[in-house]
mmCIF file of C-alpha atoms in Angstrom:
data_model
loop_
_atom_site.group_PDB
_atom_site.id
_atom_site.type_symbol
_atom_site.label_atom_id
_atom_site.label_comp_id
_atom_site.label_asym_id
_atom_site.label_seq_id
_atom_site.Cartn_x
_atom_site.Cartn_y
_atom_site.Cartn_z
ATOM 1 C CA UNK H 1 0.000 0.000 0.000
ATOM 2 C CA UNK H 2 1.217 3.416 -0.930
ATOM 3 C CA UNK H 3 -0.353 6.538 0.485
ATOM 4 C CA UNK H 4 -0.351 8.925 -2.437
ATOM 5 C CA UNK H 5 -3.128 11.358 -1.527
ATOM 6 C CA UNK H 6 -1.574 12.410 1.793
ATOM 7 C CA UNK H 7 0.754 14.890 0.120
ATOM 8 C CA UNK H 8 -2.167 16.415 -1.803
ATOM 9 C CA UNK H 9 -3.807 17.447 1.469
ATOM 10 C CA UNK H 10 -0.949 19.792 2.443
ATOM 11 C CA UNK H 11 -1.857 23.341 1.459
ATOM 12 C CA UNK H 12 0.621 26.158 1.028
ATOM 13 C CA UNK H 13 -1.151 29.258 2.325
ATOM 14 C CA UNK H 14 0.070 32.822 1.795
ATOM 15 C CA UNK H 15 3.712 33.265 2.823
ATOM 16 C CA UNK H 16 3.415 36.929 3.894
ATOM 17 C CA UNK H 17 1.107 36.789 6.891
ATOM 18 C CA UNK H 18 3.820 37.702 9.400
ATOM 19 C CA UNK H 19 4.788 40.908 7.617
ATOM 20 C CA UNK H 20 1.217 41.983 6.965
ATOM 21 C CA UNK H 21 0.464 41.554 10.653
ATOM 22 C CA UNK H 22 3.603 43.423 11.697
ATOM 23 C CA UNK H 23 2.645 46.362 9.471
ATOM 24 C CA UNK H 24 -0.439 46.872 11.617
ATOM 25 C CA UNK H 25 1.141 45.993 14.960
ATOM 26 C CA UNK H 26 3.996 48.468 14.533
ATOM 27 C CA UNK H 27 1.464 51.297 14.758
ATOM 28 C CA UNK H 28 -0.005 49.799 17.935
ATOM 29 C CA UNK H 29 3.169 49.230 19.937
ATOM 30 C CA UNK H 30 2.634 52.195 22.245
ATOM 31 C CA UNK H 31 -0.958 51.266 23.127
ATOM 32 C CA UNK H 32 -2.155 49.941 26.440
ATOM 33 C CA UNK H 33 -3.218 46.385 27.206
ATOM 34 C CA UNK H 34 -3.656 43.546 24.750
ATOM 35 C CA UNK H 35 -4.276 45.998 21.887
ATOM 36 C CA UNK H 36 -0.496 46.270 21.472
ATOM 37 C CA UNK H 37 0.030 42.512 21.093
ATOM 38 C CA UNK H 38 -3.029 40.794 19.649
ATOM 39 C CA UNK H 39 -3.762 41.394 15.971
ATOM 40 C CA UNK H 40 -7.579 41.388 16.007
ATOM 41 C CA UNK H 41 -7.723 43.926 18.843
ATOM 42 C CA UNK H 42 -4.890 45.963 17.329
ATOM 43 C CA UNK H 43 -6.570 46.305 13.924
ATOM 44 C CA UNK H 44 -9.575 47.998 15.470
ATOM 45 C CA UNK H 45 -7.468 50.173 17.759
ATOM 46 C CA UNK H 46 -5.156 51.309 14.953
ATOM 47 C CA UNK H 47 -8.079 52.218 12.730
ATOM 48 C CA UNK H 48 -9.618 54.312 15.533
ATOM 49 C CA UNK H 49 -6.265 55.976 16.182
ATOM 50 C CA UNK H 50 -5.840 56.969 12.531
ATOM 51 C CA UNK H 51 -9.422 58.259 12.363
ATOM 52 C CA UNK H 52 -8.824 60.357 15.472
ATOM 53 C CA UNK H 53 -5.596 61.659 13.932
ATOM 54 C CA UNK H 54 -7.391 62.886 10.811
ATOM 55 C CA UNK H 55 -10.279 64.415 12.767
ATOM 56 C CA UNK H 56 -8.038 66.185 15.240
ATOM 57 C CA UNK H 57 -6.152 68.190 12.633
ATOM 58 C CA UNK H 58 -9.090 70.624 12.674
ATOM 59 C CA UNK H 59 -9.568 70.290 16.423
ATOM 60 C CA UNK H 60 -5.937 71.174 17.140
ATOM 61 C CA UNK H 61 -6.352 74.558 15.509
ATOM 62 C CA UNK H 62 -9.511 75.198 17.518
ATOM 63 C CA UNK H 63 -7.956 74.043 20.794
ATOM 64 C CA UNK H 64 -4.823 76.119 20.349
ATOM 65 C CA UNK H 65 -6.927 79.211 19.702
ATOM 66 C CA UNK H 66 -9.032 78.673 22.828
ATOM 67 C CA UNK H 67 -5.846 78.140 24.829
ATOM 68 C CA UNK H 68 -4.416 81.432 23.591
ATOM 69 C CA UNK H 69 -7.682 83.209 24.373
ATOM 70 C CA UNK H 70 -7.748 81.776 27.904
ATOM 71 C CA UNK H 71 -4.191 82.901 28.544
ATOM 72 C CA UNK H 72 -4.748 86.396 27.141
ATOM 73 C CA UNK H 73 -7.909 86.727 29.253
ATOM 74 C CA UNK H 74 -6.043 85.720 32.393
ATOM 75 C CA UNK H 75 -3.171 88.098 31.678
ATOM 76 C CA UNK H 76 -5.450 91.049 30.913
ATOM 77 C CA UNK H 77 -7.488 90.430 34.065
ATOM 78 C CA UNK H 78 -4.257 90.822 36.044
ATOM 79 C CA UNK H 79 -4.084 94.340 34.639
ATOM 80 C CA UNK H 80 -7.755 95.085 35.266
ATOM 81 C CA UNK H 81 -9.149 94.619 31.749
ATOM 82 C CA UNK H 82 -11.298 91.908 30.243
ATOM 83 C CA UNK H 83 -10.445 89.915 27.104
ATOM 84 C CA UNK H 84 -13.193 91.256 24.764
ATOM 85 C CA UNK H 85 -12.382 94.844 25.732
ATOM 86 C CA UNK H 86 -8.652 94.276 25.183
ATOM 87 C CA UNK H 87 -8.990 92.714 21.740
ATOM 88 C CA UNK H 88 -11.624 95.146 20.502
ATOM 89 C CA UNK H 89 -9.630 98.178 21.556
ATOM 90 C CA UNK H 90 -6.418 96.773 20.102
ATOM 91 C CA UNK H 91 -8.083 96.284 16.727
ATOM 92 C CA UNK H 92 -9.548 99.779 16.924
ATOM 93 C CA UNK H 93 -6.043 101.151 17.530
ATOM 94 C CA UNK H 94 -4.951 99.170 14.418
ATOM 95 C CA UNK H 95 -2.602 96.893 16.376
ATOM 96 C CA UNK H 96 -2.681 93.856 14.091
ATOM 97 C CA UNK H 97 -1.329 91.186 16.399
ATOM 98 C CA UNK H 98 -2.946 87.773 16.371
ATOM 99 C CA UNK H 99 -3.834 85.840 19.471
ATOM 100 C CA UNK H 100 -0.825 83.565 19.245
ATOM 101 C CA UNK H 101 1.620 86.479 19.342
ATOM 102 C CA UNK H 102 -0.226 88.313 22.134
ATOM 103 C CA UNK H 103 -0.268 85.088 24.183
ATOM 104 C CA UNK H 104 3.502 84.640 23.696
ATOM 105 C CA UNK H 105 4.071 88.246 24.745
ATOM 106 C CA UNK H 106 1.949 87.737 27.842
ATOM 107 C CA UNK H 107 4.052 84.723 28.814
ATOM 108 C CA UNK H 108 7.587 85.778 27.895
ATOM 109 C CA UNK H 109 7.457 89.630 27.815
ATOM 110 C CA UNK H 110 5.114 90.746 30.626
ATOM 111 C CA UNK H 111 6.057 94.414 30.402
ATOM 112 C CA UNK H 112 5.252 94.608 26.676
ATOM 113 C CA UNK H 113 1.893 93.036 27.442
ATOM 114 C CA UNK H 114 1.352 95.671 30.138
ATOM 115 C CA UNK H 115 2.001 98.395 27.570
ATOM 116 C CA UNK H 116 -0.511 96.781 25.191
ATOM 117 C CA UNK H 117 -3.080 96.682 28.002
ATOM 118 C CA UNK H 118 -2.543 100.382 28.838
ATOM 119 C CA UNK H 119 -2.888 101.262 25.148
ATOM 120 C CA UNK H 120 -6.170 99.369 24.958
ATOM 121 C CA UNK H 121 -7.402 101.036 28.160
ATOM 122 C CA UNK H 122 -6.565 104.512 26.838
ATOM 123 C CA UNK H 123 -8.414 103.803 23.593
ATOM 124 C CA UNK H 124 -11.360 102.518 25.618
ATOM 125 C CA UNK H 125 -11.507 105.737 27.654
ATOM 126 C CA UNK H 126 -11.383 107.781 24.457
ATOM 127 C CA UNK H 127 -14.246 105.742 23.097
ATOM 128 C CA UNK H 128 -16.291 106.397 26.247
ATOM 129 C CA UNK H 129 -15.558 110.138 26.097
ATOM 130 C CA UNK H 130 -16.520 110.299 22.438
ATOM 131 C CA UNK H 131 -19.751 108.421 23.105
ATOM 132 C CA UNK H 132 -20.783 110.256 26.304
ATOM 133 C CA UNK H 133 -19.128 113.695 25.944
ATOM 134 C CA UNK H 134 -20.852 114.450 22.613
ATOM 135 C CA UNK H 135 -18.818 116.759 20.500
ATOM 136 C CA UNK H 136 -17.473 119.557 22.711
ATOM 137 C CA UNK H 137 -14.114 117.841 23.401
ATOM 138 C CA UNK H 138 -11.852 117.043 20.440
ATOM 139 C CA UNK H 139 -11.552 113.384 19.484
ATOM 140 C CA UNK H 140 -8.691 111.607 21.165
ATOM 141 C CA UNK H 141 -5.180 110.903 19.975
ATOM 142 C CA UNK H 142 -5.522 107.156 19.474
ATOM 143 C CA UNK H 143 -8.799 107.173 17.629
ATOM 144 C CA UNK H 144 -7.538 109.245 14.726
ATOM 145 C CA UNK H 145 -7.236 106.790 11.851
ATOM 146 C CA UNK H 146 -4.185 107.259 9.615
ATOM 147 C CA UNK H 147 -5.031 106.996 5.911
ATOM 148 C CA UNK H 148 -1.954 105.818 4.002
ATOM 149 C CA UNK H 149 -2.188 106.730 0.316
ATOM 150 C CA UNK T 1 0.953 58.303 11.157
ATOM 151 C CA UNK T 2 -0.289 59.531 14.494
ATOM 152 C CA UNK T 3 1.594 62.243 16.328
ATOM 153 C CA UNK T 4 2.411 60.009 19.312
ATOM 154 C CA UNK T 5 3.061 56.981 17.133
ATOM 155 C CA UNK T 6 5.628 58.568 14.855
ATOM 156 C CA UNK T 7 8.845 60.338 15.691
ATOM 157 C CA UNK T 8 9.189 64.065 15.955
ATOM 158 C CA UNK T 9 11.943 66.499 16.778
ATOM 159 C CA UNK T 10 12.462 70.197 17.373
ATOM 160 C CA UNK T 11 13.930 72.512 14.791
ATOM 161 C CA UNK T 12 17.697 72.630 15.235
ATOM 162 C CA UNK T 13 20.889 73.207 13.339
ATOM 163 C CA UNK T 14 24.003 71.053 13.542
ATOM 164 C CA UNK T 15 26.351 72.938 15.917
ATOM 165 C CA UNK T 16 25.200 76.379 14.575
ATOM 166 C CA UNK T 17 26.497 75.494 11.080
ATOM 167 C CA UNK T 18 26.661 78.607 8.904
ATOM 168 C CA UNK T 19 26.980 81.175 11.682
ATOM 169 C CA UNK T 20 30.734 81.045 11.304
ATOM 170 C CA UNK T 21 32.050 78.734 8.651
ATOM 171 C CA UNK T 22 29.721 76.431 6.649
ATOM 172 C CA UNK T 23 30.697 72.766 6.747
ATOM 173 C CA UNK T 24 28.966 70.493 4.255
ATOM 174 C CA UNK T 25 27.285 67.789 6.305
ATOM 175 C CA UNK T 26 27.473 65.157 3.602
ATOM 176 C CA UNK T 27 30.387 62.810 4.332
ATOM 177 C CA UNK T 28 30.155 60.110 1.677
ATOM 178 C CA UNK T 29 28.142 59.349 -1.448
ATOM 179 C CA UNK T 30 28.127 55.799 -2.805
ATOM 180 C CA UNK T 31 26.568 55.287 -6.229
ATOM 181 C CA UNK T 32 25.629 51.629 -6.706
ATOM 182 C CA UNK T 33 24.557 50.678 -10.206
ATOM 183 C CA UNK T 34 24.686 47.866 -12.703
ATOM 184 C CA UNK T 35 26.665 47.938 -15.934
ATOM 185 C CA UNK T 36 24.082 46.283 -18.166
ATOM 186 C CA UNK T 37 20.564 46.776 -16.785
ATOM 187 C CA UNK T 38 18.338 49.402 -18.411
ATOM 188 C CA UNK T 39 17.200 50.882 -15.098
ATOM 189 C CA UNK T 40 20.744 52.135 -14.501
ATOM 190 C CA UNK T 41 20.880 53.956 -17.835
ATOM 191 C CA UNK T 42 20.468 57.362 -16.262
ATOM 192 C CA UNK T 43 23.023 56.572 -13.587
ATOM 193 C CA UNK T 44 25.548 55.452 -16.200
ATOM 194 C CA UNK T 45 24.991 58.664 -18.167
ATOM 195 C CA UNK T 46 25.428 60.693 -15.012
ATOM 196 C CA UNK T 47 28.695 58.880 -14.228
ATOM 197 C CA UNK T 48 29.959 59.584 -17.733
ATOM 198 C CA UNK T 49 29.106 63.290 -17.621
ATOM 199 C CA UNK T 50 28.330 64.760 -14.248
ATOM 200 C CA UNK T 51 30.057 62.860 -11.450
ATOM 201 C CA UNK T 52 33.491 64.405 -11.863
ATOM 202 C CA UNK T 53 32.089 67.941 -11.905
ATOM 203 C CA UNK T 54 30.012 67.172 -8.824
ATOM 204 C CA UNK T 55 33.022 65.744 -6.996
ATOM 205 C CA UNK T 56 35.118 68.798 -7.872
ATOM 206 C CA UNK T 57 32.400 71.166 -6.691
ATOM 207 C CA UNK T 58 32.108 69.399 -3.309
ATOM 208 C CA UNK T 59 35.674 68.700 -2.189
ATOM 209 C CA UNK T 60 34.616 67.700 1.315
ATOM 210 C CA UNK T 61 32.401 64.823 0.114
ATOM 211 C CA UNK T 62 33.907 61.477 -0.895
ATOM 212 C CA UNK T 63 32.252 59.934 -3.957
ATOM 213 C CA UNK T 64 32.365 56.165 -4.387
ATOM 214 C CA UNK T 65 31.178 54.615 -7.658
ATOM 215 C CA UNK T 66 30.654 50.863 -7.431
ATOM 216 C CA UNK T 67 29.252 48.840 -10.339
ATOM 217 C CA UNK T 68 27.590 45.670 -9.048
ATOM 218 C CA UNK T 69 25.763 43.267 -11.322
ATOM 219 C CA UNK T 70 22.038 42.686 -10.867
ATOM 220 C CA UNK T 71 21.555 45.296 -8.156
ATOM 221 C CA UNK T 72 18.948 48.039 -8.164
ATOM 222 C CA UNK T 73 20.666 51.394 -8.774
ATOM 223 C CA UNK T 74 20.930 53.236 -5.472
ATOM 224 C CA UNK T 75 22.553 56.323 -4.021
ATOM 225 C CA UNK T 76 23.646 55.933 -0.396
ATOM 226 C CA UNK T 77 24.403 59.215 1.380
ATOM 227 C CA UNK T 78 26.169 59.226 4.747
ATOM 228 C CA UNK T 79 26.226 62.309 6.929
ATOM 229 C CA UNK T 80 28.583 63.582 9.589
ATOM 230 C CA UNK T 81 26.209 62.744 12.428
ATOM 231 C CA UNK T 82 26.043 59.121 11.294
ATOM 232 C CA UNK T 83 22.674 59.052 9.543
ATOM 233 C CA UNK T 84 22.475 57.068 6.317
ATOM 234 C CA UNK T 85 19.980 57.843 3.557
ATOM 235 C CA UNK T 86 19.366 55.517 0.630
ATOM 236 C CA UNK T 87 17.595 56.675 -2.504
ATOM 237 C CA UNK T 88 16.593 54.318 -5.305
ATOM 238 C CA UNK T 89 17.257 55.855 -8.702
ATOM 239 C CA UNK T 90 15.891 53.300 -11.196
ATOM 240 C CA UNK T 91 14.690 54.879 -14.431
ATOM 241 C CA UNK T 92 15.853 58.370 -13.535
ATOM 242 C CA UNK T 93 17.490 60.638 -16.054
ATOM 243 C CA UNK T 94 20.898 62.190 -15.540
ATOM 244 C CA UNK T 95 19.655 65.736 -14.722
ATOM 245 C CA UNK T 96 17.168 64.250 -12.224
ATOM 246 C CA UNK T 97 20.029 62.425 -10.495
ATOM 247 C CA UNK T 98 22.031 65.651 -10.357
ATOM 248 C CA UNK T 99 19.056 67.408 -8.792
ATOM 249 C CA UNK T 100 18.781 64.612 -6.235
ATOM 250 C CA UNK T 101 22.456 64.887 -5.403
ATOM 251 C CA UNK T 102 22.249 68.653 -4.867
ATOM 252 C CA UNK T 103 19.272 68.087 -2.564
ATOM 253 C CA UNK T 104 21.255 65.541 -0.545
ATOM 254 C CA UNK T 105 24.258 67.871 -0.399
ATOM 255 C CA UNK T 106 22.212 70.756 0.962
ATOM 256 C CA UNK T 107 20.572 68.646 3.674
ATOM 257 C CA UNK T 108 21.966 68.458 7.161
ATOM 258 C CA UNK T 109 21.997 64.889 8.382
ATOM 259 C CA UNK T 110 19.108 65.335 10.829
ATOM 260 C CA UNK T 111 16.196 62.897 10.519
ATOM 261 C CA UNK T 112 13.316 63.825 8.259
ATOM 262 C CA UNK T 113 10.488 63.602 10.774
ATOM 263 C CA UNK T 114 7.750 65.951 11.906
ATOM 264 C CA UNK T 115 9.178 69.203 13.232
ATOM 265 C CA UNK T 116 7.208 70.292 16.254
ATOM 266 C CA UNK T 117 7.633 74.042 15.883
ATOM 267 C CA UNK T 118 8.874 75.925 12.822
ATOM 268 C CA UNK T 119 10.993 78.200 15.055
ATOM 269 C CA UNK T 120 13.555 77.882 17.833
ATOM 270 C CA UNK T 121 15.167 80.339 20.252
ATOM 271 C CA UNK T 122 17.771 79.864 22.905
ATOM 272 C CA UNK T 123 16.504 82.941 24.731
ATOM 273 C CA UNK T 124 12.711 82.949 24.490
ATOM 274 C CA UNK T 125 12.190 85.575 27.182
ATOM 275 C CA UNK T 126 13.949 88.945 27.367
ATOM 276 C CA UNK T 127 11.904 90.691 30.037
ATOM 277 C CA UNK T 128 11.757 87.618 32.266
ATOM 278 C CA UNK T 129 9.175 84.859 31.952
ATOM 279 C CA UNK T 130 5.895 85.413 33.733
ATOM 280 C CA UNK T 131 5.644 83.967 37.231
ATOM 281 C CA UNK T 132 2.770 84.528 39.702
ATOM 282 C CA UNK T 133 4.722 87.290 41.426
ATOM 283 C CA UNK T 134 5.425 89.343 38.275
ATOM 284 C CA UNK T 135 2.483 91.722 38.478
ATOM 285 C CA UNK T 136 2.107 91.712 42.261
ATOM 286 C CA UNK T 137 3.322 94.619 44.393
ATOM 287 C CA UNK T 138 5.961 93.479 46.880
ATOM 288 C CA UNK T 139 4.576 92.677 50.351
ATOM 289 C CA UNK T 140 7.572 94.044 52.257
ATOM 290 C CA UNK T 141 9.179 97.392 51.482
ATOM 291 C CA UNK T 142 12.728 97.926 50.182
ATOM 292 C CA UNK T 143 15.372 96.337 52.397
ATOM 293 C CA UNK T 144 17.422 98.992 54.245
ATOM 294 C CA UNK T 145 20.207 98.643 56.828
ATOM 295 C CA UNK T 146 18.811 98.468 60.366
ATOM 296 C CA UNK T 147 18.605 101.788 62.270
ATOM 297 C CA UNK T 148 20.817 101.477 65.356
ATOM 298 C CA UNK T 149 20.039 104.061 68.016
ATOM 299 C CA UNK T 150 23.498 104.350 69.553
ATOM 300 C CA UNK T 151 24.785 107.827 70.292
#
């Protein structure tokens, strides 16, 4: 008796499974629990991670802006002004600094930020005088708009 | 792919290169190609025309040309900080290879990963960084020598 059909039952499956699995697991190595070792759990976790990464590109911009606004508000409250008043009066005095730069100044150059706050306060007082005084006093220094031709 | 999953570094220069003298960070260029294959045609043309000029223009870089049969044509660039960059140049024309070589020459050897901030300072604060006592008036007055009532 010769067993000839035994060798026909041996199948050669795909030779690349190890590398395909490692391609997914390498993105999961810094995860917590069995998600960093077991392929079926890791596939789901890696997909979620990549989806979060794409979604958070927009969120990062939003979060950074709210962080800057929080910091500017805190710094201006130290000098007795509120954030909306500060920003509005700075734009009215044509100081074109964005929130990122003003936040950096508040952190690393506190005296420059103090000067910005005093400028905004002076412009605010001028605005109040112009609104309440009604015409008899001349308009203030900071509210004269320079027209560059 | 993700920010935590992939490497990142801060913007930096190699030992303030360029402030004083500029040192080309490319140490060694090895051009591996094959003498007969058609993918190395551009590389062979470049070696006929442009390699000698390139080597004369960059005296601090060592150029090795090694023909090896049945190998994909590659350019291996080694930098002074030890990083090695391999570029595959199959089916590239000679001017494209020259462009690639100038790009490699102008690079510093730092890794090409995400740069966290597009700026860097050694002295971020001139007026003194904010601390909770910056805008507070001092609680005790100026320190003076003690008054001694001794006639």
